[in-house]
Short mmCIF file of C-alpha atoms in Angstrom, two decimals:
data_model
loop_
_atom_site.label_atom_id
_atom_site.label_comp_id
_atom_site.label_asym_id
_atom_site.label_seq_id
_atom_site.Cartn_x
_atom_site.Cartn_y
_atom_site.Cartn_z
CA UNK K 152 7.33 -14.76 -2.66
CA UNK K 153 7.30 -13.36 1.36
CA UNK K 154 7.07 -14.02 3.60
CA UNK K 155 5.02 -14.11 7.71
CA UNK K 156 6.74 -10.83 8.26
CA UNK K 157 4.45 -9.14 5.00
CA UNK K 158 1.38 -11.29 5.54
CA UNK K 159 1.15 -9.62 8.75
CA UNK K 160 1.54 -6.04 7.26
CA UNK K 161 -2.33 -6.33 5.85
CA UNK K 162 -3.79 -7.34 9.26
CA UNK K 163 -6.10 -7.24 10.37
CA UNK K 164 -8.31 -9.35 7.46
CA UNK K 165 -11.41 -10.03 7.13
CA UNK K 166 -14.38 -11.54 4.72
CA UNK K 167 -18.35 -10.92 4.20
CA UNK K 168 -20.22 -12.65 5.33
CA UNK K 169 -23.27 -11.20 3.23
CA UNK K 170 -23.65 -8.77 0.25
CA UNK K 171 -26.40 -7.13 -1.30
CA UNK K 172 -28.20 -9.81 -4.71
CA UNK K 173 -26.80 -9.02 -7.96
CA UNK K 174 -23.25 -8.07 -6.91
CA UNK K 175 -21.79 -10.63 -8.98
CA UNK K 176 -18.24 -9.01 -9.81
CA UNK K 177 -15.84 -8.43 -7.29
CA UNK K 178 -11.71 -7.78 -6.27
CA UNK K 179 -10.49 -8.41 -3.35
CA UNK K 180 -6.51 -6.61 -2.80
CA UNK K 181 -4.28 -7.52 -0.02
CA UNK K 182 -1.56 -4.38 0.07
CA UNK K 183 1.08 -3.11 2.79
CA UNK K 184 -1.18 -1.75 5.50
CA UNK K 185 -4.65 -2.55 4.19
CA UNK K 186 -6.98 -5.48 3.34
CA UNK K 187 -9.98 -4.20 0.85
CA UNK K 188 -13.11 -5.59 -1.52
CA UNK K 189 -14.90 -3.72 -3.98
CA UNK K 190 -17.70 -5.11 -5.04
CA UNK K 191 -20.41 -4.18 -7.95
CA UNK K 192 -23.33 -4.93 -10.05
CA UNK K 193 -22.68 -4.12 -13.74
CA UNK K 194 -20.32 -5.09 -16.74
CA UNK K 195 -16.82 -7.05 -15.95
CA UNK K 196 -15.32 -4.60 -16.76
CA UNK K 197 -15.49 -2.63 -13.36
CA UNK K 198 -17.81 -0.06 -12.77
CA UNK K 199 -19.41 1.87 -14.94
CA UNK K 200 -21.11 5.75 -13.92
CA UNK K 201 -25.47 4.20 -12.02
CA UNK K 202 -23.92 0.96 -10.60
CA UNK K 203 -24.44 -0.17 -7.53
CA UNK K 204 -21.09 -0.62 -6.19
CA UNK K 205 -18.96 -1.31 -2.56
CA UNK K 206 -16.18 -1.24 -1.08
CA UNK K 207 -14.73 -2.17 2.30
CA UNK K 208 -11.64 -0.89 3.33
CA UNK K 209 -9.65 -1.57 6.78
CA UNK K 210 -6.44 0.13 6.76
CA UNK K 211 -4.50 2.66 8.47
CA UNK K 212 -6.53 5.43 10.44
CA UNK K 213 -7.49 8.67 8.29
CA UNK K 214 -9.41 12.19 9.28
CA UNK K 215 -12.54 11.16 8.51
CA UNK K 216 -14.42 14.48 8.81
CA UNK K 217 -11.69 15.55 6.06
CA UNK K 218 -12.51 12.74 4.28
CA UNK K 219 -15.75 12.77 3.71
CA UNK K 220 -15.83 17.14 3.40
CA UNK K 221 -18.76 18.63 2.30
CA UNK K 222 -20.91 15.56 2.79
CA UNK K 223 -24.10 15.03 5.13
CA UNK K 224 -22.92 13.52 8.71
CA UNK K 225 -25.77 10.96 9.69
CA UNK K 226 -26.37 9.96 13.83
CA UNK K 227 -23.19 8.20 14.84
CA UNK K 228 -24.02 3.92 15.42
CA UNK K 229 -22.81 0.69 16.92
CA UNK K 230 -20.85 -1.43 15.33
CA UNK K 231 -19.13 -4.39 16.15
CA UNK K 232 -19.50 -2.51 19.56
CA UNK K 233 -17.91 0.43 17.93
CA UNK K 234 -18.90 3.49 17.28
CA UNK K 235 -18.96 4.48 13.64
CA UNK K 236 -19.94 7.07 11.71
CA UNK K 237 -22.38 7.77 9.12
CA UNK K 238 -21.32 10.02 6.03
CA UNK K 239 -23.84 10.91 3.51
CA UNK K 240 -22.94 12.81 -0.19
CA UNK K 241 -27.36 12.28 -2.11
CA UNK K 242 -25.68 14.56 -4.83
CA UNK K 243 -23.50 11.83 -5.60
CA UNK K 244 -25.40 7.96 -4.59
CA UNK K 245 -23.09 8.21 -2.12
CA UNK K 246 -22.49 7.13 1.44
CA UNK K 247 -20.02 6.04 4.16
CA UNK K 248 -19.95 4.10 7.13
CA UNK K 249 -16.70 4.32 9.60
CA UNK K 250 -15.26 2.64 12.73
CA UNK K 251 -11.80 2.66 15.00
CA UNK K 252 -11.25 -1.24 14.43
CA UNK K 253 -8.22 -1.19 16.91
CA UNK K 254 -5.83 1.67 17.62
CA UNK K 255 -4.13 3.09 13.80
CA UNK K 256 -6.65 0.55 11.90
CA UNK K 257 -9.76 2.21 10.55
CA UNK K 258 -12.71 0.41 8.37
CA UNK K 259 -14.64 1.67 6.22
CA UNK K 260 -17.53 1.04 4.39
CA UNK K 261 -19.02 3.36 1.40
CA UNK K 262 -21.99 1.87 -0.75
CA UNK K 263 -22.97 4.31 -3.80
CA UNK K 264 -26.16 3.94 -5.34
CA UNK K 265 -27.62 1.65 -3.12
CA UNK K 266 -31.16 1.04 -2.26
CA UNK K 267 -32.03 1.42 1.87
CA UNK K 268 -27.96 2.60 2.67
CA UNK K 269 -27.48 3.38 5.75
CA UNK K 270 -29.34 -0.22 6.64
CA UNK K 271 -27.10 -1.99 3.33
CA UNK K 272 -23.42 -0.79 5.55
CA UNK K 273 -24.75 -1.33 9.14
CA UNK K 274 -25.32 -4.89 7.63
CA UNK K 275 -22.57 -5.19 5.89
CA UNK K 276 -20.44 -3.15 8.60
CA UNK K 277 -22.12 -5.82 11.79
CA UNK K 278 -21.39 -9.53 9.07
CA UNK K 279 -17.93 -8.60 9.60
CA UNK K 280 -15.75 -11.74 9.97
CA UNK K 281 -12.43 -10.99 11.12
CA UNK K 282 -10.12 -14.01 10.33
CA UNK K 283 -6.02 -15.31 10.10
CA UNK K 284 -6.90 -16.38 6.39
CA UNK K 285 -4.55 -14.27 4.90
CA UNK K 286 -5.36 -13.61 0.51
CA UNK K 287 -4.58 -16.79 -1.39
CA UNK K 288 -3.85 -17.20 -5.73
CA UNK K 289 -4.47 -20.43 -8.03
CA UNK K 290 -1.09 -20.38 -9.46
CA UNK K 291 1.91 -21.87 -8.45
CA UNK K 292 5.20 -20.40 -6.41
CA UNK K 293 7.12 -18.26 -9.39
CA UNK K 294 9.68 -15.44 -8.09
CA UNK K 295 9.86 -13.33 -10.00
CA UNK K 296 13.47 -10.85 -9.99
CA UNK K 297 16.70 -10.69 -7.34
CA UNK K 298 15.12 -9.20 -5.17
CA UNK K 299 12.13 -7.85 -6.14
CA UNK K 300 10.00 -7.57 -2.70
CA UNK K 301 6.18 -8.68 -2.38
CA UNK K 302 3.40 -5.69 -1.99
CA UNK K 303 0.21 -6.44 -3.54
CA UNK K 304 -2.10 -9.33 -3.95
CA UNK K 305 -5.55 -9.05 -6.02
CA UNK K 306 -7.84 -11.27 -7.22
CA UNK K 307 -10.78 -10.09 -8.90
CA UNK K 308 -13.42 -12.55 -9.61
CA UNK K 309 -16.44 -12.46 -12.05
CA UNK K 310 -19.87 -13.95 -11.99
CA UNK K 311 -18.52 -15.64 -8.99
CA UNK K 312 -15.79 -16.98 -11.10
CA UNK K 313 -12.19 -16.49 -10.34
CA UNK K 314 -11.05 -14.59 -13.29
CA UNK K 315 -7.85 -13.34 -12.62
CA UNK K 316 -4.94 -13.74 -9.64
CA UNK K 317 -1.82 -11.76 -9.55
CA UNK K 318 0.78 -10.41 -6.36
CA UNK K 319 3.09 -7.13 -7.61
CA UNK K 320 5.81 -6.87 -6.73
CA UNK K 321 8.74 -3.26 -6.35
CA UNK K 322 11.87 -4.07 -8.24
CA UNK K 323 15.25 -3.84 -5.75
CA UNK K 324 15.85 -0.44 -5.21
CA UNK K 325 12.45 0.44 -6.52
CA UNK K 326 12.31 4.28 -4.87
CA UNK K 327 8.16 4.28 -6.79
CA UNK K 328 5.23 4.21 -3.90
CA UNK K 329 3.42 1.63 -6.04
CA UNK K 330 4.35 -1.85 -7.43
CA UNK K 331 6.77 -1.68 -10.41
CA UNK K 332 5.82 -5.30 -12.33
CA UNK K 333 3.12 -8.14 -10.67
CA UNK K 334 3.44 -11.77 -11.78
CA UNK K 335 -0.48 -14.00 -12.07
CA UNK K 336 -3.01 -15.57 -14.19
CA UNK K 337 -6.08 -14.58 -16.05
CA UNK K 338 -8.64 -16.53 -17.98
CA UNK K 339 -7.45 -16.52 -21.81
CA UNK K 340 -8.41 -18.74 -24.34
CA UNK K 341 -6.42 -18.71 -26.74
CA UNK K 342 -2.94 -20.76 -26.49
CA UNK K 343 0.39 -19.27 -27.21
CA UNK K 344 2.16 -16.14 -25.90
CA UNK K 345 0.26 -12.43 -27.19
CA UNK K 346 1.22 -8.83 -25.98
CA UNK K 347 -0.81 -5.95 -24.70
CA UNK K 348 2.17 -3.54 -24.19
CA UNK K 349 3.05 -0.25 -25.13
CA UNK K 350 5.64 0.87 -27.85
CA UNK K 351 7.92 1.05 -25.04
CA UNK K 352 7.33 -1.87 -23.35
CA UNK K 353 4.81 -1.66 -20.61
CA UNK K 354 2.11 -4.12 -20.05
CA UNK K 355 1.12 -6.72 -20.11
CA UNK K 356 2.50 -10.35 -21.47
CA UNK K 357 0.76 -13.81 -21.69
CA UNK K 358 0.68 -17.08 -22.59
CA UNK K 359 -2.38 -19.55 -22.88
CA UNK K 360 -2.21 -23.36 -22.72
CA UNK K 361 -2.46 -23.91 -18.68
CA UNK K 362 -5.15 -25.04 -18.73
CA UNK K 363 -8.50 -23.76 -17.67
CA UNK K 364 -8.50 -22.10 -20.27
CA UNK K 365 -5.97 -19.21 -18.50
CA UNK K 366 -2.95 -17.60 -19.48
CA UNK K 367 0.36 -17.38 -16.78
CA UNK K 368 0.30 -13.08 -16.99
CA UNK K 369 2.92 -11.05 -16.11
CA UNK K 370 2.71 -7.01 -16.09
CA UNK K 371 5.52 -4.47 -16.53
CA UNK K 372 4.44 -1.38 -14.44
CA UNK K 373 7.86 0.61 -15.24
CA UNK K 374 11.31 1.00 -16.80
CA UNK K 375 12.79 -0.24 -13.67
CA UNK K 376 10.22 -3.01 -13.79
CA UNK K 377 10.62 -4.34 -17.34
CA UNK K 378 14.52 -3.78 -16.95
CA UNK K 379 14.45 -6.11 -14.13
CA UNK K 380 12.25 -8.40 -16.12
CA UNK K 381 14.84 -8.68 -18.69
CA UNK K 382 12.66 -6.61 -21.24
CA UNK K 383 9.61 -8.23 -23.31
CA UNK K 384 11.48 -11.24 -24.10
CA UNK K 385 12.32 -12.19 -20.66
CA UNK K 386 8.61 -10.70 -18.90
CA UNK K 387 7.09 -13.35 -21.75
CA UNK K 388 9.44 -16.43 -20.50
CA UNK K 389 8.59 -15.32 -17.61
CA UNK K 390 4.58 -15.95 -17.78
CA UNK K 391 5.22 -19.02 -19.88
CA UNK K 392 6.61 -20.20 -16.29
CA UNK K 393 3.71 -19.88 -14.48
CA UNK K 394 1.70 -23.06 -13.14
CA UNK K 395 -1.65 -23.47 -11.93
CA UNK K 396 -1.95 -24.98 -8.48
CA UNK K 397 -3.82 -28.53 -9.03
CA UNK K 398 -7.95 -28.15 -9.35
CA UNK K 399 -7.88 -24.29 -9.35
CA UNK K 400 -11.83 -24.01 -8.90
CA UNK K 401 -11.41 -25.39 -5.40
CA UNK K 402 -9.79 -22.46 -2.91
CA UNK K 403 -9.03 -24.94 -0.45
CA UNK K 404 -5.93 -25.66 -3.06
CA UNK K 405 -4.65 -22.12 -3.17
CA UNK K 406 -1.87 -20.94 -2.10
CA UNK K 407 -0.11 -18.27 -0.30
CA UNK K 408 1.69 -16.21 -2.67
#
């Protein structure tokens, strides 16, 4: 599992002190060099067309004028003592607020189909709390494969309750831009093994019966990742080895990835 050096790769860390009413579904992610939150109102499976959606991203600075090409530029506003740029794409219901949190690090708060979007984004931006608290997960440490390097931690919440948590890894020698496999837990009522994989073996391998209506879950995202796991049998064996922390409903018991 990754150490303090890897955690430093996703700083600065943040939390929100307010979200619009009804946004009970959200995904919080820590990737190398980026921390993000997506919240929405609508189907538990993910945002749909017409849904109210909000995202907060903290990561490397980008060219705002290029990212928002074709959007309308609004008046600059002050956010936490810094100048933020307001952009709007009214044809698609998007509004964003972007500013430099520190040299080389930008913050973008993006809303879709929000009422009074500029005021809502300003309230969220002003309410961001910068913290030293990294993302934690409700399952015990499991070494995925020899030489695997941590890439991401993602926790999904549905109706205010955590639904799925996983850590993503790149295997030794991987050249792709994303992780090769994930290890974690997911809400699942069925006990025993379950496979949701393509004919080539890529996909999810779950073993239920953890309690809390949960299953251990291993997802092979690349051929290299599946091979490192030892194929489908190895993926199922690793999923069966995943265990929840004590009192997984209490976030104070969660552990660092």
